[in-house]
GROMACS .gro file of C-alpha atoms in nm:
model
  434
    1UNK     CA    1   2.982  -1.709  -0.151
    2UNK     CA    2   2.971  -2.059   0.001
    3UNK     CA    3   2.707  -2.240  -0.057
    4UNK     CA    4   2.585  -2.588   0.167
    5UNK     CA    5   2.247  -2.749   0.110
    6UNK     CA    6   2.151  -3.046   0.347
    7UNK     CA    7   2.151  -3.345   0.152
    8UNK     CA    8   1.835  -3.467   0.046
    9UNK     CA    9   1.626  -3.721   0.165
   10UNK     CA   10   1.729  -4.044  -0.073
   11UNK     CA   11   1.426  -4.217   0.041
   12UNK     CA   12   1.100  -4.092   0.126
   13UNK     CA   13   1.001  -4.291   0.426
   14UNK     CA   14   1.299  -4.058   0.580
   15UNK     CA   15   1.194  -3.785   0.849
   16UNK     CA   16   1.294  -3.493   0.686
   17UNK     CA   17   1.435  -3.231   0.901
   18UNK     CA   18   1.318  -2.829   0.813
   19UNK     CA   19   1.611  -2.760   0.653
   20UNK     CA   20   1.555  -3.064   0.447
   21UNK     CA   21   1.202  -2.990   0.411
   22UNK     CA   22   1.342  -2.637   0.295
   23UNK     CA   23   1.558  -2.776  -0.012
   24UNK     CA   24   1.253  -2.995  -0.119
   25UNK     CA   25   1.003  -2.724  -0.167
   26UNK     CA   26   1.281  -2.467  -0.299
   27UNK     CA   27   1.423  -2.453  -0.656
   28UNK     CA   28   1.839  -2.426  -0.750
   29UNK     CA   29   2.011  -2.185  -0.530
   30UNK     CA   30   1.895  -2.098  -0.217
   31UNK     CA   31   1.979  -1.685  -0.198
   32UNK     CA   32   1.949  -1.676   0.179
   33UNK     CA   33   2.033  -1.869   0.506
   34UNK     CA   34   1.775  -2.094   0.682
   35UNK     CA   35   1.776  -2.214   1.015
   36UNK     CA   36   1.565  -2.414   1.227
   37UNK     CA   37   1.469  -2.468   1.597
   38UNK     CA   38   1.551  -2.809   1.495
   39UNK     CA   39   1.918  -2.761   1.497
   40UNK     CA   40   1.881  -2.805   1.091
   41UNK     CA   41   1.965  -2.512   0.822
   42UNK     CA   42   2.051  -2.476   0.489
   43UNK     CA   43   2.197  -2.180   0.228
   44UNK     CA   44   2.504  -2.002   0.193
   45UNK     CA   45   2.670  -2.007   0.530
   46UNK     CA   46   2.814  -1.650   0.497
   47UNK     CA   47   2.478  -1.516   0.343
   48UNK     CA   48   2.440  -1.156   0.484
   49UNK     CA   49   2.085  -1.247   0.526
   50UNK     CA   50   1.845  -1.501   0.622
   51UNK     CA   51   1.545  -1.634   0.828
   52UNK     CA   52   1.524  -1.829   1.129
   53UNK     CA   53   1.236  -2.063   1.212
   54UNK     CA   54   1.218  -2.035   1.607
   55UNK     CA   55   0.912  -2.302   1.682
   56UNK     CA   56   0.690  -2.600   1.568
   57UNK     CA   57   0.382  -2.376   1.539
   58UNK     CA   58   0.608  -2.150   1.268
   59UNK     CA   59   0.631  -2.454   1.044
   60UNK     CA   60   0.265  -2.494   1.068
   61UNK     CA   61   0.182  -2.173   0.974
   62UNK     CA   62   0.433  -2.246   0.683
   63UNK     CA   63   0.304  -2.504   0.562
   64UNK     CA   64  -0.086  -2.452   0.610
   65UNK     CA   65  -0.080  -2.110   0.397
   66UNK     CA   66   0.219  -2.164   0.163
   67UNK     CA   67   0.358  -1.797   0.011
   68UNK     CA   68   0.350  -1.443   0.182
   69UNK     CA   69   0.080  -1.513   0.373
   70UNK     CA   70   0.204  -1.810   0.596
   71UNK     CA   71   0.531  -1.612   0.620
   72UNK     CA   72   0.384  -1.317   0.736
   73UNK     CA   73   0.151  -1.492   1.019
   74UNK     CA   74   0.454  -1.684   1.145
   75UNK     CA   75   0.649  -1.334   1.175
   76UNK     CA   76   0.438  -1.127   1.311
   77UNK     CA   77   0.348  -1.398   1.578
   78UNK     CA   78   0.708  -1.402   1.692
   79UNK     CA   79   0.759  -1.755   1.542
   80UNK     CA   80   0.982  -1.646   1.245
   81UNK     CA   81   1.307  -1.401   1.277
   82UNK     CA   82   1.466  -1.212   1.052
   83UNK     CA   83   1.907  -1.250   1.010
   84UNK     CA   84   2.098  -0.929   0.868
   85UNK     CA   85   1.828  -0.686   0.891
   86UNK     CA   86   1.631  -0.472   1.108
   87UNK     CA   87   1.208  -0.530   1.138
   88UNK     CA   88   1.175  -0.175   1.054
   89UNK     CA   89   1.338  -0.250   0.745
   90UNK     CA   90   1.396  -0.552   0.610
   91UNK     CA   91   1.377  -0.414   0.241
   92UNK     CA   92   1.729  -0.628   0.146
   93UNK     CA   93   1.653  -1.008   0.259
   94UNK     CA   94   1.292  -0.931   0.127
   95UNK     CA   95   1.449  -0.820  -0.205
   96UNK     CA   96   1.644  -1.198  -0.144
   97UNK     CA   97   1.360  -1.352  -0.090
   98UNK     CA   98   1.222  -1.195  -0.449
   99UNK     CA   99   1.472  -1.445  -0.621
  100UNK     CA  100   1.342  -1.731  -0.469
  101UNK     CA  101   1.142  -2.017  -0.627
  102UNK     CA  102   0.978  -2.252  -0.531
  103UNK     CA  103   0.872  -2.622  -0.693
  104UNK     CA  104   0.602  -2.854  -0.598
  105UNK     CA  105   0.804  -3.212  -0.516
  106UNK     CA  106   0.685  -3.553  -0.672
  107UNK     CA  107   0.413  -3.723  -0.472
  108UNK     CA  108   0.654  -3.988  -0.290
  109UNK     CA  109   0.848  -3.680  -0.139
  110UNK     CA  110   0.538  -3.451  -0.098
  111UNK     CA  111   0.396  -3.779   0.101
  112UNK     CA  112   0.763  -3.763   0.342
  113UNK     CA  113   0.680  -3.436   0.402
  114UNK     CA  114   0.379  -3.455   0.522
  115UNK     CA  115   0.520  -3.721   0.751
  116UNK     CA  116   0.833  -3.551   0.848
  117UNK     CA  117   0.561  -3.251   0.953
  118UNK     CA  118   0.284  -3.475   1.132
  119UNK     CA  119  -0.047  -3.411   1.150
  120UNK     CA  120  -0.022  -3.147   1.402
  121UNK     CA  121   0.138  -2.953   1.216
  122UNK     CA  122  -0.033  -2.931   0.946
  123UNK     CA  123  -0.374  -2.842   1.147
  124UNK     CA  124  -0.364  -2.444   1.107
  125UNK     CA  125  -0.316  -2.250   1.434
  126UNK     CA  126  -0.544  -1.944   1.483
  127UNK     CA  127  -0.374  -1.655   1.244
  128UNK     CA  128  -0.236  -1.319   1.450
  129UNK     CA  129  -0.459  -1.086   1.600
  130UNK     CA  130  -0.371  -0.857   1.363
  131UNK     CA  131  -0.516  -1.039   1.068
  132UNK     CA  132  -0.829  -0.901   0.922
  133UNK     CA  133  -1.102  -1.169   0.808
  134UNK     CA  134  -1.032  -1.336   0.467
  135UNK     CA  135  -1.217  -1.153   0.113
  136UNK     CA  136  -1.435  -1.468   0.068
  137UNK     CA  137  -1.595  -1.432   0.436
  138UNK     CA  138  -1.633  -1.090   0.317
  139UNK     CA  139  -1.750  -1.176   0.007
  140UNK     CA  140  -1.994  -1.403   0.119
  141UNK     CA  141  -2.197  -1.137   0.381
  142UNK     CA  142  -2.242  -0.901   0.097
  143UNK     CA  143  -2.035  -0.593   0.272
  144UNK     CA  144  -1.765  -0.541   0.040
  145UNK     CA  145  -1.799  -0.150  -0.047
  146UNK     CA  146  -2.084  -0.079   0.145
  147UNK     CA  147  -2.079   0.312   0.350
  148UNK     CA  148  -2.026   0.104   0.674
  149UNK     CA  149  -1.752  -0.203   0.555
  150UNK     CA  150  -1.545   0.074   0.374
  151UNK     CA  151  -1.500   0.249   0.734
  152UNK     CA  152  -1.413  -0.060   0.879
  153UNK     CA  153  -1.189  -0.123   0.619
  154UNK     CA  154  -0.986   0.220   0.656
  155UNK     CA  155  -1.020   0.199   1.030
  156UNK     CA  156  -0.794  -0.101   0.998
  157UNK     CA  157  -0.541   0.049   0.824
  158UNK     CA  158  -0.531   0.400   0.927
  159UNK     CA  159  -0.665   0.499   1.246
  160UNK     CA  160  -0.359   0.257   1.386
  161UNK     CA  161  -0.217   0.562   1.564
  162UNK     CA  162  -0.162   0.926   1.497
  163UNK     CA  163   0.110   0.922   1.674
  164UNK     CA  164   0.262   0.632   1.513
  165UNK     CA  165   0.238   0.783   1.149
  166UNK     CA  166   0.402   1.105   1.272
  167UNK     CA  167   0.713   0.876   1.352
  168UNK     CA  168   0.701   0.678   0.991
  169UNK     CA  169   0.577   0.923   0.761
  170UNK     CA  170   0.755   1.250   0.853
  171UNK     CA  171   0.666   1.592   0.907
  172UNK     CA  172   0.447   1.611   0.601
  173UNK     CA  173   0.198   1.312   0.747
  174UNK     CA  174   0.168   1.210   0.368
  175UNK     CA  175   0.051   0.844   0.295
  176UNK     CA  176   0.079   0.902  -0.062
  177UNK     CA  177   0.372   0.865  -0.308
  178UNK     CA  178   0.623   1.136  -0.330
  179UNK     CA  179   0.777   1.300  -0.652
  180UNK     CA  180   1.147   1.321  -0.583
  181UNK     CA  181   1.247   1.678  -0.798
  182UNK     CA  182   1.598   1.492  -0.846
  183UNK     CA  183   1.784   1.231  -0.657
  184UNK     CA  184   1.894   1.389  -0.401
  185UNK     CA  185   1.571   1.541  -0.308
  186UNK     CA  186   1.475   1.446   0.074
  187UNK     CA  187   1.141   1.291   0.173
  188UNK     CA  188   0.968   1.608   0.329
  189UNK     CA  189   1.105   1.806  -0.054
  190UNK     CA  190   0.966   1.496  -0.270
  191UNK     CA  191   0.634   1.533  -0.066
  192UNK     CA  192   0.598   1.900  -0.135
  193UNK     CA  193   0.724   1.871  -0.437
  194UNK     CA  194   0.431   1.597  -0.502
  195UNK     CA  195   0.169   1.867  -0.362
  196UNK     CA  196   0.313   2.114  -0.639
  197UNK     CA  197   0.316   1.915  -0.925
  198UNK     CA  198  -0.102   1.768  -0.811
  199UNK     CA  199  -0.190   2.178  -0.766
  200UNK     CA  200  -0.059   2.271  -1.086
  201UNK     CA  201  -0.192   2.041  -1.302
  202UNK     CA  202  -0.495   2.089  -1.162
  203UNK     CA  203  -0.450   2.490  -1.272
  204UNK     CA  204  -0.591   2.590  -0.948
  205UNK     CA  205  -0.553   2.966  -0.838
  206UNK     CA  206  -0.683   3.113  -0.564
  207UNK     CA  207  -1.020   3.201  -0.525
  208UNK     CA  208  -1.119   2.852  -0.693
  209UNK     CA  209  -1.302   2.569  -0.499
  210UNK     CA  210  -1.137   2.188  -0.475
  211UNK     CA  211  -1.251   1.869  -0.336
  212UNK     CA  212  -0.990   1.629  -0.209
  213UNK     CA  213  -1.126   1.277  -0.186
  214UNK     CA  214  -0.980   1.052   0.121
  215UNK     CA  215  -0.762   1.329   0.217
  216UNK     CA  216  -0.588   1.136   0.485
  217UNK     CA  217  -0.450   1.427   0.718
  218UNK     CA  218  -0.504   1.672   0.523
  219UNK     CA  219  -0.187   1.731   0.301
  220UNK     CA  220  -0.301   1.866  -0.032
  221UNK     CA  221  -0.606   2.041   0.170
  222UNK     CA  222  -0.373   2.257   0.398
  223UNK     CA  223  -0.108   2.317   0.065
  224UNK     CA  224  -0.378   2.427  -0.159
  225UNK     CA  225  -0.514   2.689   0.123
  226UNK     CA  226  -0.219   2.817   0.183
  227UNK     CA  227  -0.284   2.913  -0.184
  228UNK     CA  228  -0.588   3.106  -0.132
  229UNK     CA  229  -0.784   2.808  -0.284
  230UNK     CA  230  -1.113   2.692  -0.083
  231UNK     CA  231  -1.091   2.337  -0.016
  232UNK     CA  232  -1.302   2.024   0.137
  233UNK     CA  233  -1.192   1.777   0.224
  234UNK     CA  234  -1.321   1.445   0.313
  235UNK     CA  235  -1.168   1.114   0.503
  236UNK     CA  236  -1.349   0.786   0.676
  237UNK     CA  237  -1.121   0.777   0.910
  238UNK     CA  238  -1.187   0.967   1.219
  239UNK     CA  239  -0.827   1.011   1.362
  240UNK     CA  240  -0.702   1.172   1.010
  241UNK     CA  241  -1.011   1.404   1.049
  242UNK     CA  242  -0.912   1.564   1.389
  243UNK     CA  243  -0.551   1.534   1.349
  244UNK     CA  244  -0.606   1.762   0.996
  245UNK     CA  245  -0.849   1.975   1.163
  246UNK     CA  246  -0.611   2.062   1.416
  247UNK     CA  247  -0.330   2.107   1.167
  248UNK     CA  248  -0.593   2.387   0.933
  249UNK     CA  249  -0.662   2.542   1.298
  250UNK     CA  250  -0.272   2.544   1.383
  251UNK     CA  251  -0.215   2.713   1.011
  252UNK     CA  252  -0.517   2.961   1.033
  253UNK     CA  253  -0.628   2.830   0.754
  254UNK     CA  254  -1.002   2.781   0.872
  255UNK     CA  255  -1.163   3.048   0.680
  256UNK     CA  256  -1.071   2.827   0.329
  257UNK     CA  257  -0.996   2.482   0.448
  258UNK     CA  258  -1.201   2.191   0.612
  259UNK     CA  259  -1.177   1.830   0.690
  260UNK     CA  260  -1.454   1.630   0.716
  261UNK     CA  261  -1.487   1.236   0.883
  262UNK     CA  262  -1.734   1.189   0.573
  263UNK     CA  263  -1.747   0.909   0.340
  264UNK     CA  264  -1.679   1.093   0.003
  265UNK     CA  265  -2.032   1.007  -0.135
  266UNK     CA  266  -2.212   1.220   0.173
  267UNK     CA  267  -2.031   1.515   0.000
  268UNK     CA  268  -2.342   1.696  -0.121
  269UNK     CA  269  -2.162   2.033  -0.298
  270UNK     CA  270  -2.108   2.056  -0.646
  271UNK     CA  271  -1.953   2.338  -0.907
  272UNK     CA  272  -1.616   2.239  -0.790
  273UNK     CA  273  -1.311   2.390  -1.040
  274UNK     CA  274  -1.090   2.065  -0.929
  275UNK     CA  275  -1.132   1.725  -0.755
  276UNK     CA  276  -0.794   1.575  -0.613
  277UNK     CA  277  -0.827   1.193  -0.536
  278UNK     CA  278  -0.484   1.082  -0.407
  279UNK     CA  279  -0.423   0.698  -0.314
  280UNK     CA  280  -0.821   0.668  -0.261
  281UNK     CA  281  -0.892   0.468  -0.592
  282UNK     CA  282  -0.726   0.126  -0.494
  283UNK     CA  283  -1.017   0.182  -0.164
  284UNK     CA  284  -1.269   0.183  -0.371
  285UNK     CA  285  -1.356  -0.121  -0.585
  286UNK     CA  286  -1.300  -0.233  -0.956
  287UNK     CA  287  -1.653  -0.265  -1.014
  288UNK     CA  288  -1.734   0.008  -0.846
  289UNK     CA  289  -1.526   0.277  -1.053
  290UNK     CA  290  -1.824   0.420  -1.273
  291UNK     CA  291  -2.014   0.520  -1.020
  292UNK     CA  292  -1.719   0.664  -0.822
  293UNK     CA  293  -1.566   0.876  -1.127
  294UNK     CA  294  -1.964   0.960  -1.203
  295UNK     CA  295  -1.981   1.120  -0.855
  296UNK     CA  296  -1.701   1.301  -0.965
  297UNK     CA  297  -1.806   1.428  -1.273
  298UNK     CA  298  -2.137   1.517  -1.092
  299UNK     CA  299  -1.940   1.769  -0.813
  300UNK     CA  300  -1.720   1.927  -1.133
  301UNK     CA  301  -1.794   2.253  -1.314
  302UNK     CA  302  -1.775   2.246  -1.692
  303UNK     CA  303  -1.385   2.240  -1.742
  304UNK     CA  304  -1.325   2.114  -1.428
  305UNK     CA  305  -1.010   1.907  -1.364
  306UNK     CA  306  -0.919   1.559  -1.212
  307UNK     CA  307  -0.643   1.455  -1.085
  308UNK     CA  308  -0.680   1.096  -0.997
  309UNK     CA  309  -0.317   0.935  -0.822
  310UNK     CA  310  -0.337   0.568  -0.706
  311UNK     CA  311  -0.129   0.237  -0.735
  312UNK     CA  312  -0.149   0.024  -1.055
  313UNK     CA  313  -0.097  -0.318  -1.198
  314UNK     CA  314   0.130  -0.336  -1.463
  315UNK     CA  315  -0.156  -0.489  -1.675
  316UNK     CA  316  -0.518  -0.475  -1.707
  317UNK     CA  317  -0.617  -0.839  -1.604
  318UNK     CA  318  -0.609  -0.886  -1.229
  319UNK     CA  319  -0.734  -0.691  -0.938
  320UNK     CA  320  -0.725  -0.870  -0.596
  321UNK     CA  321  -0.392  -0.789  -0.359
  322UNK     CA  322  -0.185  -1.045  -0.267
  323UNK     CA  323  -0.333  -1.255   0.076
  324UNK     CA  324  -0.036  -1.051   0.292
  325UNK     CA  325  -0.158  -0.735   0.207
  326UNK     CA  326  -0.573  -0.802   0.187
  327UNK     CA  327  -0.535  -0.911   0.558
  328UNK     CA  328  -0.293  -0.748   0.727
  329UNK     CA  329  -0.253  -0.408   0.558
  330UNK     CA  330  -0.560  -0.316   0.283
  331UNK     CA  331  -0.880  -0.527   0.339
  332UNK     CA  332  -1.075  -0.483   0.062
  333UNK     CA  333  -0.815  -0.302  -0.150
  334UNK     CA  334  -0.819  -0.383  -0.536
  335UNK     CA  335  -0.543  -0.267  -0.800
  336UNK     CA  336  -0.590  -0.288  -1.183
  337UNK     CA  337  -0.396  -0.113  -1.437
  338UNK     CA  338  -0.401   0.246  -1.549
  339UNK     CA  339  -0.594   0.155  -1.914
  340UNK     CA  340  -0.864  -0.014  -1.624
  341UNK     CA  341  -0.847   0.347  -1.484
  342UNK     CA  342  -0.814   0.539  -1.809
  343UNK     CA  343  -1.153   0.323  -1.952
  344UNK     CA  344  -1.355   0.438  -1.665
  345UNK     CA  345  -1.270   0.813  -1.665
  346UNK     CA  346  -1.385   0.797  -1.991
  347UNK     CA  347  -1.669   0.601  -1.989
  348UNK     CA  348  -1.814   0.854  -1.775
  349UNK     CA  349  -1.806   1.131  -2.010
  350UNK     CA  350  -1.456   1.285  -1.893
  351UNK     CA  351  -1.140   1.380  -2.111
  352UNK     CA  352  -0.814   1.255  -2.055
  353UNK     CA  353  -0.586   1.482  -2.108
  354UNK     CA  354  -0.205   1.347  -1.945
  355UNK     CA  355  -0.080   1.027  -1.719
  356UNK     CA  356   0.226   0.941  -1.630
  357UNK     CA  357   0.384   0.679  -1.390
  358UNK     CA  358   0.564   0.729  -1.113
  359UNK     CA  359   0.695   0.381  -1.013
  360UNK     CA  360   1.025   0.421  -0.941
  361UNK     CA  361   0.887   0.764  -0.704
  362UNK     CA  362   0.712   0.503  -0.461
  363UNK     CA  363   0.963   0.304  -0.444
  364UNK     CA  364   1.205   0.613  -0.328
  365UNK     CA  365   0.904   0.689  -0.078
  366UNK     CA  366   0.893   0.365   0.063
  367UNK     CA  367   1.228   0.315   0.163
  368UNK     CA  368   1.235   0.664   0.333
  369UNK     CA  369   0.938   0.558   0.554
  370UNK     CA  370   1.075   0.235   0.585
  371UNK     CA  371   1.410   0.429   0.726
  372UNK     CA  372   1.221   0.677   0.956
  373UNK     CA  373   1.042   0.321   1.148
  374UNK     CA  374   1.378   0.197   1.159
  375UNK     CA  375   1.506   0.517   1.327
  376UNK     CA  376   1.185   0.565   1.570
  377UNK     CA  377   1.138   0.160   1.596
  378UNK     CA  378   1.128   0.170   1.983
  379UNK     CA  379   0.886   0.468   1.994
  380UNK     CA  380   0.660   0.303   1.727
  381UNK     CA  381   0.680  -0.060   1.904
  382UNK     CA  382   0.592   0.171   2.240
  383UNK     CA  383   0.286   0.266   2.067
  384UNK     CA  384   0.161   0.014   1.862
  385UNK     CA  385   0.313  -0.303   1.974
  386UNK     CA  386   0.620  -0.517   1.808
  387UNK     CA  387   0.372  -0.726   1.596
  388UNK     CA  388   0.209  -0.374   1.458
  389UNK     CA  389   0.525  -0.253   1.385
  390UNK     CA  390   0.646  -0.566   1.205
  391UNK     CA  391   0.382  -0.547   1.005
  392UNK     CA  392   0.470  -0.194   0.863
  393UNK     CA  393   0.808  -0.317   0.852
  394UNK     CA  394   0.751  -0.594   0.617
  395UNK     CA  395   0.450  -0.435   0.438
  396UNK     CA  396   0.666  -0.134   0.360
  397UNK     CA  397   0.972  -0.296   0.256
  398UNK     CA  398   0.813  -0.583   0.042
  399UNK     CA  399   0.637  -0.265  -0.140
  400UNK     CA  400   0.990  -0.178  -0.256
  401UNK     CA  401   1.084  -0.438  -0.401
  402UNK     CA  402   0.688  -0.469  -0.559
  403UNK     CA  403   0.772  -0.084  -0.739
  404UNK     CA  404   1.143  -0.165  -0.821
  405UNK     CA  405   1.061  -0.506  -0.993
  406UNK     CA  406   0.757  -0.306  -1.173
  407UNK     CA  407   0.510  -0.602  -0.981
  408UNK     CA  408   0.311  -0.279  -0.911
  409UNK     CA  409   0.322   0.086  -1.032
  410UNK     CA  410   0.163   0.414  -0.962
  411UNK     CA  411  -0.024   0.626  -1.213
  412UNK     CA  412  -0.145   0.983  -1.221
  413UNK     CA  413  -0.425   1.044  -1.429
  414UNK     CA  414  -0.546   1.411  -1.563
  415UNK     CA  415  -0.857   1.453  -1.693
  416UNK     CA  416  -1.117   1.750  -1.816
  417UNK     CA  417  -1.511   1.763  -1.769
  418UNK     CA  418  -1.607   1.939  -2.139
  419UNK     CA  419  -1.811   2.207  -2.165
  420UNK     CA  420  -2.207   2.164  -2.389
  421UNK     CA  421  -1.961   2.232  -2.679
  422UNK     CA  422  -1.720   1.988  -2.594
  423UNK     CA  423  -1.402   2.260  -2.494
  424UNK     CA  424  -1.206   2.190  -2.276
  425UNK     CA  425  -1.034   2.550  -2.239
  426UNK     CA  426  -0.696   2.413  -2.135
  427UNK     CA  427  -0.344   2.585  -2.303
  428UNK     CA  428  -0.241   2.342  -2.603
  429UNK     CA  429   0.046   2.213  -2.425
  430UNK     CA  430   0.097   2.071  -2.076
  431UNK     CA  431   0.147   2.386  -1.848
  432UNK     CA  432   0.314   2.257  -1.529
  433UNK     CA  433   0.682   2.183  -1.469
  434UNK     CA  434   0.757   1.817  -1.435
   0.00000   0.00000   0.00000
């Protein structure tokens, strides 16, 4: 690969061009090409992927919110392009991008850049309409969590489109990670295959009673009816609720399944043999988990089973998203690590019996949603807008990488509610197939 870096400034009362700009703020080898509406670029001149900075108001957002965030506003305002990849897709130059570091310069050069920039530039222009507000505004009113912020929170994310999920996420309308039976396994096989594997550890049979917590469309609700189990199921968002309706109505599956647009606390039964709660947990609040697996434990029979599925950290001591993803994709959303998870299941009184990670799973998931957008793109664009889509685009793809690299992982958790006697009543050994 050949490799050509603009030369650096050798002075700083130089006007730096963005390429130049580029190399300052970048550390050894730049793995991508960069170009500039400036005429400038820098990086490998046969790289098989790169960006290209199309305007002055791209630079600003660049430079006002250094990282993934600035990044993100500038592409998904049209003032940033992708090279090499498609926006339904763009899992390899993210995966580029992964290797790249960068350096704060020395003050004289910092100073050069800030000239070379101008003050305009460096005034931030008004983020994308598709940018939530930021967590300290929400901090600071007090809504975080509350019944009526956690709806507005999920009707940012999910109530996007019906019709534009159907296109990304397959026949199986599963938001959730898969569990691929073996390599070759397709999407729609991993996602039943996931449904399995939750059902069976949960040693339902039919006859029994489960509640599935932020059932999304309905997945696990339908697959455990078609069991003969009896099943509730309960979602904030309103367009999962009648789209999984529908579906249970389409199945004849009324008699045992429902759907409810509910916030999971308004769910008043109890006695339940199982609760499911799949990809709800990273919804719901750090500080908030005691009370959310104490609801639990309140709506379980003695020997009752969770199975609790969500995304992890691969440690215990962080729990805020990255800015990308807390405004454009998950407001609100916080991720700690499975012993975070593990501590709270337990602190409430439960048993954990199994957990296992399924990292490299999502990762497998992603990049088959990430291929259906990229084969639907113009129907998705058609009904969400370009900037929408780009937004799944990158948020998917960068989510790859996140799971490959083991930034972020995804944990199932099993646990028992004891009996008076403390028995659980489960075999001795784990009694699904893996």
């Amino acid at each position: 690969m050949t490799t050509l870096r603009t030369s650096r400034a050798e002075a700083p009362s130089e006007r730096l061009s963005m390429a130049q700009i580029m190399d300052t703020v970048t550390d050894g080898v730049l793995p991508l090409r960069f170009v500039a509406y400036d005429g400038s670029a820098t990086g490998p001149q046969d790289a098989a992927y790169g960006l290209k900075l199309l305007s002055p108001r791209g630079a600003s957002y660049l430079a006002t919110a250094p990282g993934d965030l600035g990044m993100a506003r500038a592409y998904v305002a049209g003032d940033l392009d992708v090279i090499g990849v498609h926006p339904g897709d763009p899992y390899e130059l993210l995966n580029a991008l992964g290797d790249l570091r960068f350096k704060l310069p020395p003050p004289k050069t910092a100073a050069a850049v800030a000239r070379s920039l101008g003050f305009e530039l460096l005034k931030p222009p008004p983020p994308p309409p598709q940018e939530a507000r930021p967590r300290w505004r929400r901090v600071a009113e007090g809504l975080r969590h509350s019944k009526t912020r956690d709806a507005e929170a999920i009707h940012h994310h999910y109530d996007v489109s019906n019709a534009f999920y159907e296109k990304v996420l397959g026949p199986s309308m599963t938001y959730t990670c898969a569990c691929y039976p073996h390599e070759g396994a397709t999407l729609e096989e991993a996602q039943e295959n996931k449904y399995r594997l939750v059902f069976d550890k949960l040693r339902l049979k039919e006859g029994d009673r489960l509640l599935d917590i932020g059932c999304g469309w309905g997945g696990m609700v339908r697959y455990a009816a078609r069991q003969g189990v009896r099943v509730i199921g309960a979602t904030l968002s309103r367009e999962q609720a009648a789209w999984a309706q529908e579906a249970i109505r389409r199945e004849g599956l009324e008699d045992l399944a429902e759907v409810r647009h509910s916030d999971y606390r308004d769910v008043a039964e109890t006695g339940f043999d199982a609760v499911s709660s799949i990809g709800l947990t990273e919804h719901i609040g750090v500080k908030n988990y005691p009370a959310y697996f104490g609801f639990i434990n309140d709506r379980l029979r003695p020997g009752g089973l969770l199975l609790n599925h969500c995304i992890t950290r691969p440690d215990n001591r962080r729990t805020s998203t990255g800015a990308f993803i807390d405004r454009y994709v998950f407001p609100d959303g916080e991720l700690t690590g499975s012993g975070s998870i593990i501590s709270a299941i337990q602190d409430i009184g439960l048993e954990v019996r199994h957990e296992e990670n399924l990292r490299e799973h999502y990762a497998k998931t992603l990049a088959g949603w990430c291929q259906n957008l990229k084969d639907n793109w113009d129907d998705c664009v058609a009904e969400v807008g370009e900037a929408t889509a780009k937004v799944w685009g990158l948020y998917m793809a960068g989510s790859r990488v996140g799971f490959e690299r083991n930034v972020v992982q995804l944990h199932q958790v099993l646990a028992v509610k004891l009996d008076d006697r403390g028995e659980a009543g489960l075999p001795l050994r784990p009694w699904w197939e893996a």
